Amino acid sequence: MQFSTDEEFALQLDREDPLREFRDRFELPRGADGKPLIYFCGNSLGLMPKTARGAVDHELDAWAKFAVEAHHGIDRPWYTYHEPLREPLARLVGARPHEVVCMNTLTVNLHLMLASFYRPTKTRFKIVMETPAFPSDVYAIKSQIAHYGFDPKDALLLVAAREGENTIRQEQFEAAIAEHGDSVAVIAVGALNFITGQFFDIQAISAAAREHGITVGVDLAHAIGNVPLAMHDWNVDFAVWCTYKYLNSGPGAVAGAFVHERHATNTKLPRLAGWFGNDPKTRFRLDSDFIPVPSADAWQVSNPPIFSMAPIRASLAIFDDAGGMKPLREKSVKLTAYLEFLLDEIGSERFTVITPREPSQRGCQLSIMAHENPKELLEKLQAAGVRCDFREPNVIRAAPTPLYNTFHEVWRFAQILSQHR
Ligand SMILES: Cc1ncc(COP(=O)(O)O)c(C=O)c1O
């Protein structure tokens, strides 16, 4: 598409946007002047759906009116509260419903997955990761390695961008796999890198890993609700995600996990168990023998935290109403390409976009590396009503999301940026 720098062009794109009405479904944070901020922070904490409050109130009312009976005897029974979330989440990650469970938080789920899928031996004990990866993933993985008596210095292999490059080349993962092959137990990759916004080719990584019998685990924190995913078809072994970023489900909202059906249906796998992983048919026998349900639910440890799950219902309904990832991705590709075009127009002396230019290798986020006074630039953006986040030492991450951001906001963001001298 041919873009233009005219303000009228941005307004016209908004008028033509088939998803334009979805913005009105969110609470928009406002500045001191009462006007909505330009909120490009959905990669950190997504906005609150207007229906979230009602969803939480509904459960508070159920507690007040029915107390313990709300576990079973009401319209949305708490006992099975996580179950209706399974299918909408499965649609977003490209999975079969019994491969998906909504539970815990992301890092906890990563530990639970590693407890089953990282079973190091003397000869196969290494984990391959990208770097920089989100620190919580690194801490979890290093602690798992140490837990089994190995030293992360020997067991953790990091794949980094080459000297002078900002992003990792796909072939670097394949080279690491080929070089360390049979000594690697797990490859754990963030599908979409939190700093650079690079979307890795998970299908190709998974195929290369499988040739060497390596288990593939993926962190979808920045990918779910942002880019199209196909966990089942890409043959990933396990994946974990949070729901407070692009899924707009609130701070610390309950996370999710995917377990490929070849493992999900294997009740013999080792795991860290709890009563909600037990088959619901026998759960209330309260026996001392754990009988895992043959699905991803077998990794559930405790009963679902209803109040922090309620907003997820509200949020996932919006994704389904919008028609799922296809229309969202179409708008997102256009929105981000428009931002890239406007940044190109401003010129590259003062900053460099380190996110890949190829749309299939990124989501909505562009990471802008500021060459001069990055903190001052961030402050100017904030003072002008922009909210985007900052990663030390000099990366500003701007994530225009298709559900609630507009082309005119992208235009205004670029205007504000161009005025910074
Ligand atoms: C890529 C990535 N992984 C893991 C986490 C940690 O998530 P949690 O605090 O939900 O465990 C985050 C949080 O922002 C993240 O961005």
mmCIF file with all atom_site columns, C-alpha atoms and ligand atoms in Angstrom, residues 43-44 104-110 130 133-137 190 192-194 219-222 240-245 252-253 255 391 397, ligand 1:
data_model
loop_
_atom_site.group_PDB
_atom_site.id
_atom_site.type_symbol
_atom_site.label_atom_id
_atom_site.label_alt_id
_atom_site.label_comp_id
_atom_site.label_asym_id
_atom_site.label_entity_id
_atom_site.label_seq_id
_atom_site.pdbx_PDB_ins_code
_atom_site.Cartn_x
_atom_site.Cartn_y
_atom_site.Cartn_z
_atom_site.occupancy
_atom_site.B_iso_or_equiv
_atom_site.pdbx_formal_charge
_atom_site.auth_seq_id
_atom_site.auth_comp_id
_atom_site.auth_asym_id
_atom_site.auth_atom_id
_atom_site.pdbx_PDB_model_num
ATOM   1  C CA . ASN A 1 43  ? 2.957  -5.173  24.799 1.00 0.00 ? 43  ASN A CA 1
ATOM   2  C CA . SER A 1 44  ? 3.292  -4.483  28.524 1.00 0.00 ? 44  SER A CA 1
ATOM   3  C CA . ASN A 1 104 ? -1.188 -19.886 37.155 1.00 0.00 ? 104 ASN A CA 1
ATOM   4  C CA . THR A 1 105 ? 1.197  -17.272 35.786 1.00 0.00 ? 105 THR A CA 1
ATOM   5  C CA . LEU A 1 106 ? 3.695  -17.548 32.939 1.00 0.00 ? 106 LEU A CA 1
ATOM   6  C CA . THR A 1 107 ? 6.873  -18.273 34.907 1.00 0.00 ? 107 THR A CA 1
ATOM   7  C CA . VAL A 1 108 ? 5.092  -20.792 37.132 1.00 0.00 ? 108 VAL A CA 1
ATOM   8  C CA . ASN A 1 109 ? 3.836  -22.559 34.010 1.00 0.00 ? 109 ASN A CA 1
ATOM   9  C CA . LEU A 1 110 ? 7.336  -22.571 32.556 1.00 0.00 ? 110 LEU A CA 1
ATOM   10 C CA . GLU A 1 130 ? 17.948 -16.796 22.505 1.00 0.00 ? 130 GLU A CA 1
ATOM   11 C CA . ALA A 1 133 ? 15.493 -13.398 26.577 1.00 0.00 ? 133 ALA A CA 1
ATOM   12 C CA . PHE A 1 134 ? 13.125 -12.112 29.236 1.00 0.00 ? 134 PHE A CA 1
ATOM   13 C CA . PRO A 1 135 ? 15.006 -12.367 32.565 1.00 0.00 ? 135 PRO A CA 1
ATOM   14 C CA . SER A 1 136 ? 12.288 -14.395 34.301 1.00 0.00 ? 136 SER A CA 1
ATOM   15 C CA . ASP A 1 137 ? 12.666 -17.129 31.658 1.00 0.00 ? 137 ASP A CA 1
ATOM   16 C CA . GLY A 1 190 ? 10.417 -16.533 23.048 1.00 0.00 ? 190 GLY A CA 1
ATOM   17 C CA . LEU A 1 192 ? 8.466  -12.864 19.601 1.00 0.00 ? 192 LEU A CA 1
ATOM   18 C CA . ASN A 1 193 ? 11.469 -11.231 21.224 1.00 0.00 ? 193 ASN A CA 1
ATOM   19 C CA . PHE A 1 194 ? 10.481 -8.781  23.939 1.00 0.00 ? 194 PHE A CA 1
ATOM   20 C CA . ASP A 1 219 ? 7.237  -18.442 25.419 1.00 0.00 ? 219 ASP A CA 1
ATOM   21 C CA . LEU A 1 220 ? 4.276  -16.746 23.733 1.00 0.00 ? 220 LEU A CA 1
ATOM   22 C CA . ALA A 1 221 ? 4.068  -13.707 26.066 1.00 0.00 ? 221 ALA A CA 1
ATOM   23 C CA . HIS A 1 222 ? 4.567  -11.217 23.221 1.00 0.00 ? 222 HIS A CA 1
ATOM   24 C CA . VAL A 1 240 ? 3.399  -20.838 27.935 1.00 0.00 ? 240 VAL A CA 1
ATOM   25 C CA . TRP A 1 241 ? 1.948  -17.319 27.833 1.00 0.00 ? 241 TRP A CA 1
ATOM   26 C CA . CYS A 1 242 ? 0.508  -14.532 29.944 1.00 0.00 ? 242 CYS A CA 1
ATOM   27 C CA . THR A 1 243 ? -2.816 -12.824 29.300 1.00 0.00 ? 243 THR A CA 1
ATOM   28 C CA . TYR A 1 244 ? -2.164 -9.280  30.507 1.00 0.00 ? 244 TYR A CA 1
ATOM   29 C CA . LYS A 1 245 ? -0.431 -7.974  27.359 1.00 0.00 ? 245 LYS A CA 1
ATOM   30 C CA . GLY A 1 252 ? -1.149 -10.556 36.876 1.00 0.00 ? 252 GLY A CA 1
ATOM   31 C CA . ALA A 1 253 ? -4.106 -12.229 35.138 1.00 0.00 ? 253 ALA A CA 1
ATOM   32 C CA . ALA A 1 255 ? -1.756 -17.358 32.257 1.00 0.00 ? 255 ALA A CA 1
ATOM   33 C CA . ARG A 1 391 ? 14.280 -0.745  27.843 1.00 0.00 ? 391 ARG A CA 1
ATOM   34 C CA . ARG A 1 397 ? 9.144  0.123   22.284 1.00 0.00 ? 397 ARG A CA 1
HETATM 35 C C1 . LIG B 2 .   ? 8.645  -12.657 27.409 1.00 0.00 ? 1   LIG B C1 1
HETATM 36 C C2 . LIG B 2 .   ? 8.202  -12.720 28.846 1.00 0.00 ? 1   LIG B C2 1
HETATM 37 N N1 . LIG B 2 .   ? 8.344  -13.866 29.522 1.00 0.00 ? 1   LIG B N1 1
HETATM 38 C C3 . LIG B 2 .   ? 7.979  -13.946 30.822 1.00 0.00 ? 1   LIG B C3 1
HETATM 39 C C4 . LIG B 2 .   ? 7.433  -12.882 31.491 1.00 0.00 ? 1   LIG B C4 1
HETATM 40 C C5 . LIG B 2 .   ? 7.092  -13.019 32.953 1.00 0.00 ? 1   LIG B C5 1
HETATM 41 O O1 . LIG B 2 .   ? 5.747  -13.204 33.161 1.00 0.00 ? 1   LIG B O1 1
HETATM 42 P P1 . LIG B 2 .   ? 5.071  -13.524 34.581 1.00 0.00 ? 1   LIG B P1 1
HETATM 43 O O2 . LIG B 2 .   ? 5.389  -12.421 35.525 1.00 0.00 ? 1   LIG B O2 1
HETATM 44 O O3 . LIG B 2 .   ? 3.619  -13.534 34.232 1.00 0.00 ? 1   LIG B O3 1
HETATM 45 O O4 . LIG B 2 .   ? 5.578  -14.834 35.053 1.00 0.00 ? 1   LIG B O4 1
HETATM 46 C C6 . LIG B 2 .   ? 7.230  -11.675 30.804 1.00 0.00 ? 1   LIG B C6 1
HETATM 47 C C7 . LIG B 2 .   ? 6.633  -10.506 31.481 1.00 0.00 ? 1   LIG B C7 1
HETATM 48 O O5 . LIG B 2 .   ? 6.486  -9.439  30.959 1.00 0.00 ? 1   LIG B O5 1
HETATM 49 C C8 . LIG B 2 .   ? 7.644  -11.596 29.444 1.00 0.00 ? 1   LIG B C8 1
HETATM 50 O O6 . LIG B 2 .   ? 7.514  -10.459 28.752 1.00 0.00 ? 1   LIG B O6 1
#
